[in-house]
Tab-separated table of C-alpha atoms and ligand atoms in Angstrom:
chain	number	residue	atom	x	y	z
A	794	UNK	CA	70.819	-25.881	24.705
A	795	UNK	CA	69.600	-23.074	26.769
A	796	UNK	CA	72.279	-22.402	28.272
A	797	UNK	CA	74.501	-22.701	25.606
A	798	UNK	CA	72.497	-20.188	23.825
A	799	UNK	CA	72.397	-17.402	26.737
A	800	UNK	CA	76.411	-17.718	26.791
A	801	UNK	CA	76.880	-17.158	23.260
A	802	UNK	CA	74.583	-14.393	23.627
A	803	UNK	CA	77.303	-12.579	25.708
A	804	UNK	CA	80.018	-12.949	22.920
A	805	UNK	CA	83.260	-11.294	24.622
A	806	UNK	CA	85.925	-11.033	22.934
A	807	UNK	CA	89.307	-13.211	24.308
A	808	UNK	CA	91.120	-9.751	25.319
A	809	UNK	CA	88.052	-8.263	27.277
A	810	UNK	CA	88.007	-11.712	29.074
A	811	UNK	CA	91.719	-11.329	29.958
A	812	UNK	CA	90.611	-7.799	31.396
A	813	UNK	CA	88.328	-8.381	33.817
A	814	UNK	CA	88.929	-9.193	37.102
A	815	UNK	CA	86.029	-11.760	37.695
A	816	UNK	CA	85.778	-14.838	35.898
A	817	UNK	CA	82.635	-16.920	35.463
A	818	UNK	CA	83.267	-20.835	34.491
A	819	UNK	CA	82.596	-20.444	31.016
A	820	UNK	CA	85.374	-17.163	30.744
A	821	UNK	CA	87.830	-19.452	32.290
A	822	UNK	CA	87.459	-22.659	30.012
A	823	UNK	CA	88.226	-19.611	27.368
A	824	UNK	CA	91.100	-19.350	28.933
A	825	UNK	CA	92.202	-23.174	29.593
A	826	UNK	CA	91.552	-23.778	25.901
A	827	UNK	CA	93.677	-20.412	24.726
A	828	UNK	CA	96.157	-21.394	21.979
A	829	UNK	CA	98.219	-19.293	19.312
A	830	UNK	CA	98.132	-15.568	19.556
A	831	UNK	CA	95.533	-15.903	22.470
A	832	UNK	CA	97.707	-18.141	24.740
A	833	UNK	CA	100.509	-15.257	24.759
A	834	UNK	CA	98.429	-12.842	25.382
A	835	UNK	CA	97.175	-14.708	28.619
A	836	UNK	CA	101.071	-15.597	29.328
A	837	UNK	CA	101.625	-11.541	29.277
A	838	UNK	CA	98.392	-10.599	31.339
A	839	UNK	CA	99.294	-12.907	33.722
A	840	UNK	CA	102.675	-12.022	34.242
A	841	UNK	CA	101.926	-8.379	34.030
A	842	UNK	CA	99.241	-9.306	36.806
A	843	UNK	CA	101.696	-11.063	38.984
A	844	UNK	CA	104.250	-8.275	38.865
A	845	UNK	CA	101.660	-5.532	40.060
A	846	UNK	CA	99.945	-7.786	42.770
A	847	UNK	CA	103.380	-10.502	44.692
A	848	UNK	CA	106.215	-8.864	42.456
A	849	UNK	CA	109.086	-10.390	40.782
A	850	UNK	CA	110.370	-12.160	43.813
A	851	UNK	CA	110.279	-15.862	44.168
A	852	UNK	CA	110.596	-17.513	47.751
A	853	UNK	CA	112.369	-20.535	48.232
A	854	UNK	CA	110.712	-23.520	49.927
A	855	UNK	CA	113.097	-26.211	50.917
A	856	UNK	CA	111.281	-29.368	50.080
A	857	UNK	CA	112.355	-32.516	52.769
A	858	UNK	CA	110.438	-35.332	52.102
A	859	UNK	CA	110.956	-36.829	55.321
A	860	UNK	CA	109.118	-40.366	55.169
A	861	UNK	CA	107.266	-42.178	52.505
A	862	UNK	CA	105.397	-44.447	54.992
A	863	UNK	CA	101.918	-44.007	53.991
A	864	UNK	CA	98.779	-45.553	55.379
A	865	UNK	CA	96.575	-44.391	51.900
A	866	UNK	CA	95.637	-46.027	48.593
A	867	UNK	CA	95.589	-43.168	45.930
A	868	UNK	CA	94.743	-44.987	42.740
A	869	UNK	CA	97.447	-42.518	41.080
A	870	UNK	CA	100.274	-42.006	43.436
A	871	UNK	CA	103.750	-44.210	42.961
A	872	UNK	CA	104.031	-44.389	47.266
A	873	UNK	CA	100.570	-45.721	47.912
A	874	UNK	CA	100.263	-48.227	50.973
A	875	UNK	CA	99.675	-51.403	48.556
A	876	UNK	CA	103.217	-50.397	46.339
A	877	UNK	CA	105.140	-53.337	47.659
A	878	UNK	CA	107.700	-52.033	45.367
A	879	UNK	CA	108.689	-49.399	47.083
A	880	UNK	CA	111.614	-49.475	49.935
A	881	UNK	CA	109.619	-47.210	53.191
A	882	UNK	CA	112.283	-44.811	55.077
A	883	UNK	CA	111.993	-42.306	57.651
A	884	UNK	CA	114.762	-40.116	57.378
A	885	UNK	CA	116.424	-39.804	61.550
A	886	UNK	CA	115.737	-36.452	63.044
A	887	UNK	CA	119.730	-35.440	61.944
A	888	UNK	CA	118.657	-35.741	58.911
A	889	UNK	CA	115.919	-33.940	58.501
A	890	UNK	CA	117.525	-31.004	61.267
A	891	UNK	CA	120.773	-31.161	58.850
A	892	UNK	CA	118.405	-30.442	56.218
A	893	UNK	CA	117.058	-27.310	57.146
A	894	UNK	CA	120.236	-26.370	58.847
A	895	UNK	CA	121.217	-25.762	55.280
A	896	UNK	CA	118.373	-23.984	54.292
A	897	UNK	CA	118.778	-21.265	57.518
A	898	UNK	CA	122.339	-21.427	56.430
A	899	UNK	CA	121.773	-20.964	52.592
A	900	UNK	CA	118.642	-18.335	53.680
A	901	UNK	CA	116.091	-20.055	52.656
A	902	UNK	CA	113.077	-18.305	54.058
A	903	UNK	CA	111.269	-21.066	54.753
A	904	UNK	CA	111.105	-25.478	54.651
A	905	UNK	CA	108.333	-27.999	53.689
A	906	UNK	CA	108.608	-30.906	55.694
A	907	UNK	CA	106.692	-33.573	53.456
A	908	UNK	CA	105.370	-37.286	54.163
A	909	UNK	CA	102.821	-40.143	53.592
A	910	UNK	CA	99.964	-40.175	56.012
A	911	UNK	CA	100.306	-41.249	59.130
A	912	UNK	CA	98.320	-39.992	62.326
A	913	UNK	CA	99.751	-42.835	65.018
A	914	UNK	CA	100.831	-40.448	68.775
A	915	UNK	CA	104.386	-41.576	68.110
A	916	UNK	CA	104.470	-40.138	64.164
A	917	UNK	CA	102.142	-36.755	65.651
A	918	UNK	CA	104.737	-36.402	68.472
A	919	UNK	CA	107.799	-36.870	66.444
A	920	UNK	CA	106.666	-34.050	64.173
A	921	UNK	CA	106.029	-31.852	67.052
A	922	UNK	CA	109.592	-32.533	68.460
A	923	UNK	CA	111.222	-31.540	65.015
A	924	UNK	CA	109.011	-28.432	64.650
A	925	UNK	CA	110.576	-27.162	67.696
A	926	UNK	CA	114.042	-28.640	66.888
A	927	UNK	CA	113.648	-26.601	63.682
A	928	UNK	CA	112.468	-23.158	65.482
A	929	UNK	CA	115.885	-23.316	67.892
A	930	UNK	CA	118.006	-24.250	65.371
A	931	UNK	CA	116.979	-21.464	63.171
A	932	UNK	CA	116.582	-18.893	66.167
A	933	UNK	CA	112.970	-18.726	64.631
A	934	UNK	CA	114.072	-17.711	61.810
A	935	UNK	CA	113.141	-20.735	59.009
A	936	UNK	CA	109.039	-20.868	58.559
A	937	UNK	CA	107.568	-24.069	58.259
A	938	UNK	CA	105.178	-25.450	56.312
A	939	UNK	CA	103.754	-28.992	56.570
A	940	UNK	CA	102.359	-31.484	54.427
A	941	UNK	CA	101.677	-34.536	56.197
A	942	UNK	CA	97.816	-35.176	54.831
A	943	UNK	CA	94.545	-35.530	56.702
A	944	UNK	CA	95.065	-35.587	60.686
A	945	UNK	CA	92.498	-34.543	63.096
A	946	UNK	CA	92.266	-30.731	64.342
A	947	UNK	CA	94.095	-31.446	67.757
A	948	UNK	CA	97.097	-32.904	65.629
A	949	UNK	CA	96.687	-29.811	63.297
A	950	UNK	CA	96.441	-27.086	66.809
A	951	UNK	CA	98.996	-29.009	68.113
A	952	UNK	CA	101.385	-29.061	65.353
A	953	UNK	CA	100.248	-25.014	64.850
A	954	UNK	CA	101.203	-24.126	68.748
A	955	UNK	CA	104.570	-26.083	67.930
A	956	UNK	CA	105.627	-23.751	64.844
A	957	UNK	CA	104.307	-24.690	61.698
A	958	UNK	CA	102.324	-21.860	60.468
A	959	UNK	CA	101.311	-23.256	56.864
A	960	UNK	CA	99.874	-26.326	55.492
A	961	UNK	CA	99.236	-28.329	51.951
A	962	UNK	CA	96.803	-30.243	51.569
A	963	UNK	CA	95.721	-30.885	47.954
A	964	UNK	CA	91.595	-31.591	47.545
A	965	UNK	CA	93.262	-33.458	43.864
A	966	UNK	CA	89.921	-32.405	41.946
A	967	UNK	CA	87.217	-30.790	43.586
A	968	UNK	CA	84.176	-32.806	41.720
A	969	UNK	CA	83.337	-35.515	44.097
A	970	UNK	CA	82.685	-37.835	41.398
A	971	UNK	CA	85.849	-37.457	40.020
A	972	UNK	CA	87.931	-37.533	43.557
A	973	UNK	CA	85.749	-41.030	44.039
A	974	UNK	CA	87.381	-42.348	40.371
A	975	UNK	CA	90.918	-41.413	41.760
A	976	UNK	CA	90.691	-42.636	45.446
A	977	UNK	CA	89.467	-46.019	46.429
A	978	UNK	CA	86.041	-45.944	47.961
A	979	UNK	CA	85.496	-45.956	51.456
A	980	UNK	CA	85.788	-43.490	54.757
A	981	UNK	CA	89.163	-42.527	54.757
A	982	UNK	CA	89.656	-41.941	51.521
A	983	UNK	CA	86.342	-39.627	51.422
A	984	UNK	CA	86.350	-36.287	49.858
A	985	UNK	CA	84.002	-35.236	52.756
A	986	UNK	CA	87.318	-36.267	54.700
A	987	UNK	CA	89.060	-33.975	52.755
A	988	UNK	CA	87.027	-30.570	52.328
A	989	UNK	CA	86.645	-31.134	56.725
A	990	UNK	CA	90.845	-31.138	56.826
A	991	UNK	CA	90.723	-28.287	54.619
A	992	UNK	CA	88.538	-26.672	56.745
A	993	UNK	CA	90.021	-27.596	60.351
A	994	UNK	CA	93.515	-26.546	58.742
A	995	UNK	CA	91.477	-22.849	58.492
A	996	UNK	CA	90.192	-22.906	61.944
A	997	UNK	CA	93.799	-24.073	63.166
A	998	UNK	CA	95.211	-20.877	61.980
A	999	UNK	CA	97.148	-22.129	59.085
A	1000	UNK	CA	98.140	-20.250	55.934
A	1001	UNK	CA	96.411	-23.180	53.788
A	1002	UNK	CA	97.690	-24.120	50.474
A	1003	UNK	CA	95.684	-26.787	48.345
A	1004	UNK	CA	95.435	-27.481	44.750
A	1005	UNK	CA	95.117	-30.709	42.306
A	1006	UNK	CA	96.335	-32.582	39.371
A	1007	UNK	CA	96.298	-31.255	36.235
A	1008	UNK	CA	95.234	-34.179	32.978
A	1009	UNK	CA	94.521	-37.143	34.883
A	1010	UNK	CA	91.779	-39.539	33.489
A	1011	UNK	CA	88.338	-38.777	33.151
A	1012	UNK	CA	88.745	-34.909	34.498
A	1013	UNK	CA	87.692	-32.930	31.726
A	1014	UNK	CA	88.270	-28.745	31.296
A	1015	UNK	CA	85.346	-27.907	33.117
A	1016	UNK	CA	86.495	-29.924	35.984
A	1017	UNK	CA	90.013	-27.920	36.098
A	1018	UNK	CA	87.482	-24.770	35.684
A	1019	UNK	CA	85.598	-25.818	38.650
A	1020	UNK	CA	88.719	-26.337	40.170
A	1021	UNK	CA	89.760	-22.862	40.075
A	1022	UNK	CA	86.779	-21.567	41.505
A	1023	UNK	CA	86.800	-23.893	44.313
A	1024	UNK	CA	90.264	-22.227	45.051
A	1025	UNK	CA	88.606	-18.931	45.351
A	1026	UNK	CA	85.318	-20.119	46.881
A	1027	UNK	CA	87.188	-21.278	49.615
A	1028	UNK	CA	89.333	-18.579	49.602
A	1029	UNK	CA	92.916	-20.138	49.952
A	1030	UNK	CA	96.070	-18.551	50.846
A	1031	UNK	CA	98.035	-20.908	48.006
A	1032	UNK	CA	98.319	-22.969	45.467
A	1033	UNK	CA	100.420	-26.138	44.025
A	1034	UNK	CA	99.499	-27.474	40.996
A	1035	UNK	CA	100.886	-29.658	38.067
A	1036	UNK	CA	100.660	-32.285	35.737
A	1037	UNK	CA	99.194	-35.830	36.716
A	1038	UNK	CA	102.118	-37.801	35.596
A	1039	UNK	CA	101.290	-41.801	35.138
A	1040	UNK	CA	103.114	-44.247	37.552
A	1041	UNK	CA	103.254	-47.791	36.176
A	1042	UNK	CA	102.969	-49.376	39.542
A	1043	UNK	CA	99.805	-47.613	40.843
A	1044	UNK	CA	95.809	-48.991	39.357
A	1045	UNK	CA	95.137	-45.674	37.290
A	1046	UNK	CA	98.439	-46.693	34.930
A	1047	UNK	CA	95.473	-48.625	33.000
A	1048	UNK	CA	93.963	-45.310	31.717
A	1049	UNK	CA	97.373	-43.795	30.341
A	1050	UNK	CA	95.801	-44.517	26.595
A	1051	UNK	CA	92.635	-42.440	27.521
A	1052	UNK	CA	94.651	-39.261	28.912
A	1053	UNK	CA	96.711	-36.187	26.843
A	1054	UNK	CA	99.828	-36.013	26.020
A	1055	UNK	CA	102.463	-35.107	28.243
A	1056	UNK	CA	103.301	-31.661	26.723
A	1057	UNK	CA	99.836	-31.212	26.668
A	1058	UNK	CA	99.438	-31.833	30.210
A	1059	UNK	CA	102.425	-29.350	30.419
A	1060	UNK	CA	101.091	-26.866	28.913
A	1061	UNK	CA	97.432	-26.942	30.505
A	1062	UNK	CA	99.316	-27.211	33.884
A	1063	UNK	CA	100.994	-23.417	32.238
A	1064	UNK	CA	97.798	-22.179	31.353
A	1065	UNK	CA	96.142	-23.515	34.929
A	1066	UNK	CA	98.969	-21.344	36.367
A	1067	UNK	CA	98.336	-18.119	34.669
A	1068	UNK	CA	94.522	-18.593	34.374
A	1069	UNK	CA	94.729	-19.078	38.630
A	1070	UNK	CA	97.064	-15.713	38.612
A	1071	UNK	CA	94.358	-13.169	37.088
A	1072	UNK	CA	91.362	-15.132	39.268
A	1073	UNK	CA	93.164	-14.663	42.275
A	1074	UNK	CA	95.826	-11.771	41.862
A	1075	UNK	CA	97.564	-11.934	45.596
A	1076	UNK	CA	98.029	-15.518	46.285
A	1077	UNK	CA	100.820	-17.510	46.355
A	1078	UNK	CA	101.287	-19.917	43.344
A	1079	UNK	CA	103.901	-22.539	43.547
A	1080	UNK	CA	106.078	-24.383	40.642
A	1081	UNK	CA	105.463	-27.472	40.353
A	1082	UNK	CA	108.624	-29.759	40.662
A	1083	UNK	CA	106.220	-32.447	38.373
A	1084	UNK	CA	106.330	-29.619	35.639
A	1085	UNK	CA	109.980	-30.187	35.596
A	1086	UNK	CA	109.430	-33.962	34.817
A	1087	UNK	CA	108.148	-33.161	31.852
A	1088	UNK	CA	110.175	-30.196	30.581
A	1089	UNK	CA	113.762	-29.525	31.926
A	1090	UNK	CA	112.738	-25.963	32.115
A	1091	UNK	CA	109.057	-26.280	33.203
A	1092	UNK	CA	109.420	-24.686	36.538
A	1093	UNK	CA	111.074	-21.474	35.588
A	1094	UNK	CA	108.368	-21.341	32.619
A	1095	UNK	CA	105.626	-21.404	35.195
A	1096	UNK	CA	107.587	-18.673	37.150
A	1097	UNK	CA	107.653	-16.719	34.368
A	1098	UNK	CA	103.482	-16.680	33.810
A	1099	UNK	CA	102.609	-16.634	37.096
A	1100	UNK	CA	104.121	-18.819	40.191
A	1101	UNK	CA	106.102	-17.053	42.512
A	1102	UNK	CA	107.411	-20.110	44.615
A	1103	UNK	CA	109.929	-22.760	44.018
A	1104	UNK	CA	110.440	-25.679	46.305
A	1105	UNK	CA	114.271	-26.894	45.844
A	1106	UNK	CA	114.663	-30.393	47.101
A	1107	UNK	CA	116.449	-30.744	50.183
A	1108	UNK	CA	115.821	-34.884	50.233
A	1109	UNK	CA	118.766	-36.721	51.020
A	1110	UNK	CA	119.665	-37.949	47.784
A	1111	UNK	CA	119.944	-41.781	49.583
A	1112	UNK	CA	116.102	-41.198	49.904
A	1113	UNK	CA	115.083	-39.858	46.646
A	1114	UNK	CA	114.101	-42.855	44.518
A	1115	UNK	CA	111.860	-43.912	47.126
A	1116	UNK	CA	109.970	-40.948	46.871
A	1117	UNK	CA	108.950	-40.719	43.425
A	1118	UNK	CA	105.164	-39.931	43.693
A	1119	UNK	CA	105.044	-40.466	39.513
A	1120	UNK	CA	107.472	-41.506	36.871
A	1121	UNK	CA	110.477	-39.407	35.799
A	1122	UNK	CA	110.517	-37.371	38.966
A	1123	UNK	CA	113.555	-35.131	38.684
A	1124	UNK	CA	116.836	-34.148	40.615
A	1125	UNK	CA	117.092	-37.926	41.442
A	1126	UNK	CA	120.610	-37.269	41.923
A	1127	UNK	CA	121.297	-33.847	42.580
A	1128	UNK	CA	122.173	-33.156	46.410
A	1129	UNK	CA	120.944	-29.945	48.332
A	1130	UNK	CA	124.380	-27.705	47.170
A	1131	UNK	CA	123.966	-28.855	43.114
A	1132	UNK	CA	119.998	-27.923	43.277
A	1133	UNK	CA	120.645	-24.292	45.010
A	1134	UNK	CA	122.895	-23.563	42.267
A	1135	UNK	CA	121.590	-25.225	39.008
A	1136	UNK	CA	118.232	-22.994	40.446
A	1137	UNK	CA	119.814	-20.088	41.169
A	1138	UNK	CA	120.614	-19.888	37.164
A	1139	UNK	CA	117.518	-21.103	35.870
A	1140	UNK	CA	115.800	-18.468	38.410
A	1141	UNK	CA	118.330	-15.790	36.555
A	1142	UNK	CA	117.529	-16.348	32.954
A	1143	UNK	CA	113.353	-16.552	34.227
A	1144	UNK	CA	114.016	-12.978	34.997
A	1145	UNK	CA	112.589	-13.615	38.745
A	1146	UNK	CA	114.814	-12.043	41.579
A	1147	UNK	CA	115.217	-14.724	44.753
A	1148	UNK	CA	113.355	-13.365	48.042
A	1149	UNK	CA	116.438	-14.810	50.217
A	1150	UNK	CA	115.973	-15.206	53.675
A	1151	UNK	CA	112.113	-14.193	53.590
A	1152	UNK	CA	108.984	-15.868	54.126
A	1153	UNK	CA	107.243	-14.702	51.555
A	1154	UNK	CA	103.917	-15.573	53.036
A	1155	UNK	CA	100.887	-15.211	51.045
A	1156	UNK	CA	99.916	-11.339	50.660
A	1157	UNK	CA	96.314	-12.691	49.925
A	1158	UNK	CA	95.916	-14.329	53.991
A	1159	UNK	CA	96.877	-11.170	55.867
A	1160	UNK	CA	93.872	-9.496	53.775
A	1161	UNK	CA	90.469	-11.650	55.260
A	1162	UNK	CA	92.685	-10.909	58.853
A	1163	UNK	CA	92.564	-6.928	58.396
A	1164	UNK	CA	89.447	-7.224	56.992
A	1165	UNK	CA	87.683	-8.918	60.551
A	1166	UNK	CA	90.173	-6.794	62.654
A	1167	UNK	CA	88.391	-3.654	61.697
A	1168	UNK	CA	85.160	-5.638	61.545
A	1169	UNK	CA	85.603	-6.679	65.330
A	1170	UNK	CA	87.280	-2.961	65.844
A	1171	UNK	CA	83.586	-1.152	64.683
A	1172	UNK	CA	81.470	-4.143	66.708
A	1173	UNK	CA	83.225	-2.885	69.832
A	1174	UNK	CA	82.690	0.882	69.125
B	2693	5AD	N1	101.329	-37.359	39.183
B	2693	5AD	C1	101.406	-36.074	39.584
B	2693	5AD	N2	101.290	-35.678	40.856
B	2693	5AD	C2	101.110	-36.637	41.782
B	2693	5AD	N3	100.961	-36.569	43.101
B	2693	5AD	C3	100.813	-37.809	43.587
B	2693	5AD	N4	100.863	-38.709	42.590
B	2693	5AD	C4	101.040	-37.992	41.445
B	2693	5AD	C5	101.150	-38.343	40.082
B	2693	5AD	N5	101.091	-39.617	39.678
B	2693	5AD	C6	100.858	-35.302	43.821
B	2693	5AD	C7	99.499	-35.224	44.528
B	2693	5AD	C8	99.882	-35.027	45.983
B	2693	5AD	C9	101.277	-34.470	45.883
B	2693	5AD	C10	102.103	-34.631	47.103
B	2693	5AD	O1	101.847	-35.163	44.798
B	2693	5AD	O2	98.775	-34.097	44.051
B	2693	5AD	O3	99.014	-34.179	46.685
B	2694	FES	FE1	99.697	-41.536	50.393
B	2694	FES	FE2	97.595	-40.747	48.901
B	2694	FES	S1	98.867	-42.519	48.660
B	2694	FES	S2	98.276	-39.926	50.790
């Protein structure tokens, strides 16, 4: 009641909220639970935020999803280990190669090679063969991020020194309690597993991207608050983010009665976007492909409050139904050439300009770097 009282006592108005460039976890609930003439005028800020701080320009990541052999059990996700209904591939290395061929080709700045978790030598050492398969064929060019889950921070350095120089790894909710109601309980599934990856990925030298899902049972607006900050607390370089999205063969299907809507999942997955874009102005904030699930035009709408990265699928289509992490996943059909070019006009009409043939790293890493350059520069004076 206390506290409740001292908060009150504050009494800012929605607009000076929207203003300030700090955000404690009560200001952004205020935001989360914007609606009407409030939720525009967080839409606008946000936008007008993103323009000043990354620009207009959106950066292509070329999404290959390049196995969906996975050694986990997440209670929510359609490829868990214990989904005997799912048909495992690895796609062969001329696959994968052809791949990003086309994205160098099609200037792409950049490719996402994407998989279950494995850590076995011969999986490690087949990803450290392709990253260098991928540097030649590109003459350097393409940069390469990985998400390929936990590993240990020799697989990470090694996987670094071979040319990968950013990494996803969503934390999924960062309240313990919750991460325990979504995973199944024991060691590897830990979230103490997962805040040391996050942290080894830092010490590796990645630019690290995390983030989590956005409606799934039991996490409540505070939780997604939390979230946020965690982002910032731990000071990441980007951010994925979208809308949990129920999969009928996975153990948290029997919660779907207790959850929102989809379109309200949608549109707090929006609002999660823009919020993120005033509480950390110079990241990198990427479109969800599950918003699209949901809404044909869900990834250009996030582009238009706040993201400022797209991840086309580059899948073989042969692959693509095996990979369907949640229901409805979309594109099932759509190869490489079709995606570029339905995007390419979506992008248009979102007002966004495409960053081709750039990385479009994350303005907010080089910042912490410059920051301990001079830092080390003084010490040695
Ligand atoms: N709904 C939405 N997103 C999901 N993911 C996995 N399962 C689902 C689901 N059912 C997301 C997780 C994971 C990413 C690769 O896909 O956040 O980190
Ligand atoms: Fe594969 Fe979670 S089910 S990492």
């Amino acid at each position: 009641m206390a506290s409740n009282f001292i908060s009150s006592q504050t009494m800012k108005t929605f607009q000076e909220i929207l203003l300030q460039t700090d955000f404690s976890q009560s200001d952004l609930v205020t935001l989360l639970l914007a609606e009407g003439d409030n939720r525009k005028l967080l839409f606008q800020r946000a936008q007008a935020v993103k323009l000043q701080t990354v620009g207009n320009k959106v950066y292509f990541r070329g999404l290959v999803e390049f196995s969906n052999i996975c050694a986990k059990d997440c209670l929510y996700c359609g490829i868990r280990k214990s989904n005997e209904k799912v048909a495992r591939y690895e796609a062969t290395d001329d696959e994968i190669l052809e791949a990003c061929r086309f994205a160098w080709e099609n200037r792409f700045g950049s490719v996402v090679l994407q998989s279950g978790e494995v850590s076995s030598p011969a999986f490690v050492n087949r990803v450290v063969l392709l990253l260098r398969k991928i540097k030649e064929l590109s003459n350097g060019e393409l940069g390469i991020t990985l998400s390929c889950g936990e590993q240990s921070i020799e697989t990470y350095r090694q996987w670094r020194e071979s040319g990968a120089h950013r990494y996803l790894l969503r934390v999924e909710s960062s309240n313990p309690d919750l991460y325990r109601k979504i995973h199944p309980e024991n060691n590897f599934h830990s979230f103490e597993r997962r805040l040391q990856a996050l942290k080894d990925l830092k010490t590796a030298g990645y630019q690290v991207g995390t983030g989590v899902m956005i409606g799934f049972p039991f996490q409540t607006i505070e939780d997604l608050a939390n979230d946020l900050l965690f982002f910032k607390q731990i000071d990441v370089a980007m951010v994925g983010m979208g809308p949990y999205i129920e999969h009928e063969d996975t153990p948290l299907y029997k919660f779907r009665k207790n959850i929102k809507t989809k379109q309200e999942r949608f549109d707090l997955a929006l609002k999660m976007v823009a919020t993120l874009r005033l509480l950390m102005p110079d990241i990198n904030i990427a479109a969800a492909t599950a918003l699209q699930a949901i809404d044909p035009a869900g990834r250009e709408k996030a582009l238009t409050i706040g993201a400022n990265i797209l991840m086309p699928n580059l899948t073989s289509v042969k692959y693509r139904k095996e990979y369907q992490l949640y229901e409805d996943k979309p594109c099932l059909d759509e190869d490489a050439e079709l995606c570029k070019n339905c995007l390419e006009a979506r992008i248009e009409i979102s007002g966004c300009e495409i960053g081709y043939g750039e990385w479009g790293d994350s303005k907010h890493f080089f910042k912490p770097q410059i920051a301990q350059i001079i830092t080390d520069y003084i010490n040695k004076e």
